[in-house]
Coordinates of C-alpha atoms in Angstrom, one line a residue:
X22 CA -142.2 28.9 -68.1
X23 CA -144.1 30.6 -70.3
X24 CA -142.9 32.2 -73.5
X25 CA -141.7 35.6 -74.1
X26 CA -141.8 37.3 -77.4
X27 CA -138.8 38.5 -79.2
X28 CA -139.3 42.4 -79.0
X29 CA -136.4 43.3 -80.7
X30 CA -136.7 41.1 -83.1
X31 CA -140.0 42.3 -84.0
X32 CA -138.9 45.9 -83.4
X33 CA -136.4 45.7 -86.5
X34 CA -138.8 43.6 -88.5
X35 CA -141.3 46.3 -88.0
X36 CA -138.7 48.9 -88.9
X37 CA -137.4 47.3 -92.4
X38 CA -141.1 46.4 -93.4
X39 CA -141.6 50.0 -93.0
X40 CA -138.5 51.2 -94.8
X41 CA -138.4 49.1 -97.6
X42 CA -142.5 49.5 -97.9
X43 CA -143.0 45.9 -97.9
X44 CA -146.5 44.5 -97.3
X45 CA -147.4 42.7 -93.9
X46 CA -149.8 40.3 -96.2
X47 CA -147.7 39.8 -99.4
X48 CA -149.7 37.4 -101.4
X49 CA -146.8 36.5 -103.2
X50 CA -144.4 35.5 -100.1
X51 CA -142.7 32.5 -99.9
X52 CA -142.9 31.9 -103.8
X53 CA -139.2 31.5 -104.5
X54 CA -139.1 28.8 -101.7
X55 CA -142.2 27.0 -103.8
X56 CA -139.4 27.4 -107.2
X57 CA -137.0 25.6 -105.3
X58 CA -138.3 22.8 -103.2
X59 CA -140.3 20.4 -105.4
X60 CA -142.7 17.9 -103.8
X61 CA -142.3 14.6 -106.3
X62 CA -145.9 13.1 -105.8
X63 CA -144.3 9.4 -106.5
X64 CA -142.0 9.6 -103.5
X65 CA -143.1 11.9 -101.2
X66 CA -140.0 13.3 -101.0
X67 CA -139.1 17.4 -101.6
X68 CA -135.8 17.4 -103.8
X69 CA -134.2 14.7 -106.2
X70 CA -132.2 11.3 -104.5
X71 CA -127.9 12.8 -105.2
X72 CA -125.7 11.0 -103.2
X73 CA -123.2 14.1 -102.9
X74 CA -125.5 15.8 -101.3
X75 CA -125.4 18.7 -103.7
X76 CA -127.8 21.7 -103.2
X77 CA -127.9 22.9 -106.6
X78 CA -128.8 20.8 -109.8
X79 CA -125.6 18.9 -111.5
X80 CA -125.0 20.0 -115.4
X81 CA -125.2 16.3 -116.8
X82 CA -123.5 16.5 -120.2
X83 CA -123.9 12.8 -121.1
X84 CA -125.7 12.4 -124.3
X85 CA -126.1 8.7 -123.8
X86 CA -126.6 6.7 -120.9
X87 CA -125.6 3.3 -120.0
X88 CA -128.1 0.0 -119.8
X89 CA -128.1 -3.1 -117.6
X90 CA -130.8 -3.9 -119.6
X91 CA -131.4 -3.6 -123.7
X92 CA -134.4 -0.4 -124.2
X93 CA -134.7 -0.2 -120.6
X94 CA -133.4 3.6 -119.3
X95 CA -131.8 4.1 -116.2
X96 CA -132.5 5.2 -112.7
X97 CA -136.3 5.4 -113.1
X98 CA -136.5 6.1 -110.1
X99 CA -135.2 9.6 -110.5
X100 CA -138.1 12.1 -110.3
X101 CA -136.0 13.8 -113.6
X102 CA -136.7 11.2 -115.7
X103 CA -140.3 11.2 -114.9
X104 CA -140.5 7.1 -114.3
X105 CA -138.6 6.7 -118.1
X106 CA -135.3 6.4 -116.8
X107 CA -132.6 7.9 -118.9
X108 CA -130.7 6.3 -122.4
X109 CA -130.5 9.5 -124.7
X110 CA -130.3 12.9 -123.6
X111 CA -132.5 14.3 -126.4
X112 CA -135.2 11.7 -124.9
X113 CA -134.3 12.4 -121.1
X114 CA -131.6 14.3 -119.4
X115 CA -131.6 14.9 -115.4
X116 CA -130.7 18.7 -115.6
X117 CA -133.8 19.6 -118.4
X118 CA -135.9 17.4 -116.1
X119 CA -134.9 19.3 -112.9
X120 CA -135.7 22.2 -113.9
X121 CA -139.1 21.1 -116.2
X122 CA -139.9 19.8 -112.7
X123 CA -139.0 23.4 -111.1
X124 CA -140.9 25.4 -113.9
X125 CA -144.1 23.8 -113.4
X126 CA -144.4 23.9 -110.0
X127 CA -143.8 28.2 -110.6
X128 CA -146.5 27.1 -113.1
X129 CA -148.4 25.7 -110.4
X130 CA -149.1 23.1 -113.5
X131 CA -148.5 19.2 -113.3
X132 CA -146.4 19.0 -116.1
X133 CA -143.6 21.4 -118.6
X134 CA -141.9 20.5 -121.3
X135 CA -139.3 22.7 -122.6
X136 CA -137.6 23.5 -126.2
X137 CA -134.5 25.0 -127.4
X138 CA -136.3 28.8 -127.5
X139 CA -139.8 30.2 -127.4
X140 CA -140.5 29.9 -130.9
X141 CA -139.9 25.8 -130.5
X142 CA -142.2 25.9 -127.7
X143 CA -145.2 27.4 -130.0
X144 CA -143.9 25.4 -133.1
X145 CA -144.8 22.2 -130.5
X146 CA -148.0 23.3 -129.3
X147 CA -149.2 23.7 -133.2
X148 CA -147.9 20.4 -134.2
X149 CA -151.0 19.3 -132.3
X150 CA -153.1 20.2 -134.7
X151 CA -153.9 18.7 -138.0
X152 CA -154.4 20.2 -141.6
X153 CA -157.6 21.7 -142.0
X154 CA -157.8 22.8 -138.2
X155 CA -158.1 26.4 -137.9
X156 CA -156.4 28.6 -135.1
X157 CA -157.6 32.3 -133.7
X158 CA -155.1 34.2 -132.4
X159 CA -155.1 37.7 -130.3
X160 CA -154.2 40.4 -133.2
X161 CA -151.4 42.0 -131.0
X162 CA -149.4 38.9 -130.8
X163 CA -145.8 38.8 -130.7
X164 CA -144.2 39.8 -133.6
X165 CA -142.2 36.4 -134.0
X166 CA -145.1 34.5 -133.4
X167 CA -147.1 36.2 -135.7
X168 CA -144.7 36.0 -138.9
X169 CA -144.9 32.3 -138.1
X170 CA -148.1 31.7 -137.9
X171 CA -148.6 33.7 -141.2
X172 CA -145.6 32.8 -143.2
X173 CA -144.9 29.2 -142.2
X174 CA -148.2 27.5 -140.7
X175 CA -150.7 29.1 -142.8
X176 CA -149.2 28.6 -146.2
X177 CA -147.4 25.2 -145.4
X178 CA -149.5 23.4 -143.0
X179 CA -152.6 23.5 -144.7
X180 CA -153.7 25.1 -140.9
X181 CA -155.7 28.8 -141.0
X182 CA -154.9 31.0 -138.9
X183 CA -156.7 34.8 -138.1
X184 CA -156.3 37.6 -135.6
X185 CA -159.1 38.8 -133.9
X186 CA -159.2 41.6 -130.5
X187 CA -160.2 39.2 -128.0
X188 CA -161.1 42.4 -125.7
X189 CA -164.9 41.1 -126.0
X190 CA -164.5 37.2 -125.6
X191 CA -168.4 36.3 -126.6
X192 CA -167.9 38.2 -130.1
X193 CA -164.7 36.0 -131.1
X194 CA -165.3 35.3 -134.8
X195 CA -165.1 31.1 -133.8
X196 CA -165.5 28.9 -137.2
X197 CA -166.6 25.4 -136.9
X198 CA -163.1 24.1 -137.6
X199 CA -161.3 26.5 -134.8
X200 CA -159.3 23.7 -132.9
X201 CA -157.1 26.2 -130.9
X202 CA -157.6 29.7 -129.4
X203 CA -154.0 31.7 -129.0
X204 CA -154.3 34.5 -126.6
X205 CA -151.0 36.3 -125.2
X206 CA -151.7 38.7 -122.5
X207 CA -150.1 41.1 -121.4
X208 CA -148.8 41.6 -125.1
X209 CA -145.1 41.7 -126.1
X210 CA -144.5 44.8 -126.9
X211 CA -147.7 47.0 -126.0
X212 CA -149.1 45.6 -123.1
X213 CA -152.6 44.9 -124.0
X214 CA -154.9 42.7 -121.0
X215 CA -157.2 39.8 -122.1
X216 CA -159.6 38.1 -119.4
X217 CA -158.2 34.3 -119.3
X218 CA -160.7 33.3 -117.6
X219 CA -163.2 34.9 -119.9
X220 CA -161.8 33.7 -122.9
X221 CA -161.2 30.0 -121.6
X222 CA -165.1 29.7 -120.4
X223 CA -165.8 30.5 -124.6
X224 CA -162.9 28.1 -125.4
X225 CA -164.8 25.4 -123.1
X226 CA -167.9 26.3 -124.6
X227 CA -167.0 25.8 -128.4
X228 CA -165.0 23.0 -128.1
X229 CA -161.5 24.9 -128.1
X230 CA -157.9 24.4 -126.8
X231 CA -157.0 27.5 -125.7
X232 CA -153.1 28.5 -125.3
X233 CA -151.7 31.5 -123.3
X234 CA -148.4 32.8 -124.1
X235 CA -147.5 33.9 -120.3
X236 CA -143.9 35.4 -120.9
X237 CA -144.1 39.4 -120.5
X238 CA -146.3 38.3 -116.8
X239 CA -144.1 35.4 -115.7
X240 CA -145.5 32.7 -112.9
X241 CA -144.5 35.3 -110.5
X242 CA -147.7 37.4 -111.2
X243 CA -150.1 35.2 -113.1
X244 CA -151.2 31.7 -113.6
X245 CA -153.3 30.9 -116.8
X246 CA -153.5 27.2 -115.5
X247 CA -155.6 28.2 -112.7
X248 CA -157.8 30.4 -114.8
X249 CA -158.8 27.7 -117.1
X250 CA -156.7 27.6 -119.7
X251 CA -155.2 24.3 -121.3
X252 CA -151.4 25.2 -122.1
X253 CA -148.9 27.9 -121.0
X254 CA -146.1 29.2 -123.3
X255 CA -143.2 31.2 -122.2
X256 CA -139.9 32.3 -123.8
X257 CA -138.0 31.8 -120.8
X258 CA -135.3 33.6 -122.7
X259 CA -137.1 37.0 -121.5
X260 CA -137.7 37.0 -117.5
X261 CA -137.5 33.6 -116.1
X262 CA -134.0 33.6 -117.6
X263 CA -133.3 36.8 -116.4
X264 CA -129.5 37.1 -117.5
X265 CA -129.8 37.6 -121.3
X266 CA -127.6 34.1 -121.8
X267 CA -130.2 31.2 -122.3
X268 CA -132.4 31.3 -125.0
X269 CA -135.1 28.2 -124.5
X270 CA -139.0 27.8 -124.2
X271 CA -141.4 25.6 -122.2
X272 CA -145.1 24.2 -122.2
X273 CA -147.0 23.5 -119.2
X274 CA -150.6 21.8 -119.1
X275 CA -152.6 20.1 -116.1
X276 CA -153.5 17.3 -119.4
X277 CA -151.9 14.4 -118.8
X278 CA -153.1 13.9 -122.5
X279 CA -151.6 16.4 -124.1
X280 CA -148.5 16.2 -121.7
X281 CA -147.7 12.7 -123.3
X282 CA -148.3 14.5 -127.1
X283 CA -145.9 17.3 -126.3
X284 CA -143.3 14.8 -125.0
X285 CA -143.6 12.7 -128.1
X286 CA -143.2 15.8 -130.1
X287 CA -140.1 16.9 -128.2
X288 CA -138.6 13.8 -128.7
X289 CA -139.2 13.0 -132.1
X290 CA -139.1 16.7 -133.8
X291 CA -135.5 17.5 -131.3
X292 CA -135.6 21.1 -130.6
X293 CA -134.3 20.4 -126.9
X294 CA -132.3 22.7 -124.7
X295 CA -129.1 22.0 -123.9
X296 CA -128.0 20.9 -120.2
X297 CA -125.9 23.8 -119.5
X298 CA -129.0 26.1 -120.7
X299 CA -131.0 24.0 -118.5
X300 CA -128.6 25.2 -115.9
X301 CA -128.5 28.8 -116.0
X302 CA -132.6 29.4 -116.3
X303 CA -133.4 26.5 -113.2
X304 CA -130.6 29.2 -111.8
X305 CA -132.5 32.2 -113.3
X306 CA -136.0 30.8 -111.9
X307 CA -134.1 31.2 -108.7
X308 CA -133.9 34.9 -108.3
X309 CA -137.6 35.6 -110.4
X310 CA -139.4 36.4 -107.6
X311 CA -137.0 39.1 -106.4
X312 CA -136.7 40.4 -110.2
X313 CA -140.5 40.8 -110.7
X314 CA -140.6 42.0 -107.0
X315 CA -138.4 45.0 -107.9
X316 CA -139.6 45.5 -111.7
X317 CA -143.3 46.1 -110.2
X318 CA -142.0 48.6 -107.7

């Protein structure tokens, strides 16, 4: 017998779509199922091996693991441990893996590291520089950025720094030693708009990394990965959060090179979340796409 559509069914659909204005083609639609179900490319599998069964992400306190072998962590097989297996939770810890997993998937990015707050997460991405390397940076960048750059890397790390309006990418005043371009757009507080892709097709051009602090947009609305830019900052303290309780910060890149830098750098300098933080922003990430759904409207 042939099959006969739902009327009703479509009837209400038809009638909430209408009441609640929401768009028959929403380009953002099933995003907050993407947050949550992570393909591990390894396995081929959608969601981390737990024998409980457990829908939602444990809180592994441990700080250290135990060994059947001497310098050989366990359960690399885990798709939170990223093939490294676990022995010391500043190294490795299954909840911060879960949800680095989780962020850069909203990243659509191949790999996030994250750091105890936003201000980590930059301190990382200039650690891979070297003295004499020069950074540009948008001149309405965040305030604590900014005092950073000018009162702690400048003076201390033997690294310039200078602001430029990156509203015109082809007049950015580039020096021979510029290693890194640092463009945060929109701005925190004012809002100001920079053309990623723009500014990533000079940073290609001259030789450039460029960084994009994406925290006042969120993954919800924009994607600097996909625009060409090398790494992605965010204070997930301010949307992906979403709860004012976590404060913590995260790197994504597509560069497996740099990917193994910034994890040698989390490691060895320590600014790592905690698991419980880890927690409560994989829970935050949950609900972002409703949050930036209804702060748009």
């Amino acid at each position: 017998s042939s099959h006969k559509p739902n009327l009703e069914l479509s009837y209400t659909m038809a009638f909430f779509n209408n009441m609640f204005n929401v768009p028959t083609q929403d380009p953002y639609r099933r995003q907050g199922t993407a947050y949550l179900h992570i393909k591990d490319a390894r396995k081929s599998t959608e969601r981390s091996e737990n024998p409980t069964g457990a829908v939602v992400v444990p809180i592994s306190l441990a700080t250290t693991f135990q060994q059947t072998t001497p310098g050989l962590g366990t359960a690399q097989d885990d798709p939170n441990s990223f093939g490294l297996g676990y022995e010391y939770s500043r190294t490795g810890n299954p909840t911060r893996g879960a949800f680095e997993r989780a962020i850069a998937a909203a990243e659509k990015a191949k790999h996030a590291i994250c750091f105890a707050s936003g201000s980590a997460a930059t301190s990382a991405v200039i650690h891979l520089l070297q003295h004499g390397d020069h950074v540009l940076s948008v001149d309405d960048v965040y305030g604590g950025t900014q005092r950073y750059f000018r009162r702690i890397v400048s003076p201390n790390m033997g690294i310039g720094v200078d602001f430029a309006d990156f509203s015109n990418p082809k007049s950015l005043p580039i020096q021979s030693s510029t290693k890194m371009l640092w463009l945060e757009t929109p701005t925190n507080p004012t809002l100001r708009i920079s053309d990623i892709s723009a500014v990533s097709a000079i940073a290609k051009e001259k030789g450039c990394l460029l960084a994009v602090d994406n925290t006042f947009c969120s993954p919800y609305f924009q994607t600097p990965i996909e625009m060409g830019c090398d790494l992605v900052v965010h204070s997930i303290t301010k949307y992906i959060g979403g709860h004012s309780d976590v404060v913590m910060g995260v790197v994504c890149t597509n560069r497996d090179d740099l990917y193994e830098r910034l994890r040698f750098i989390q490691n060895g300098i320590g600014a790592v979340p905690s698991p419980f933080d880890c927690f409560l922003a994989h829970r935050g990430l949950k609900t972002l796409h409703v949050r930036m759904e209804a702060a748009a409207r």
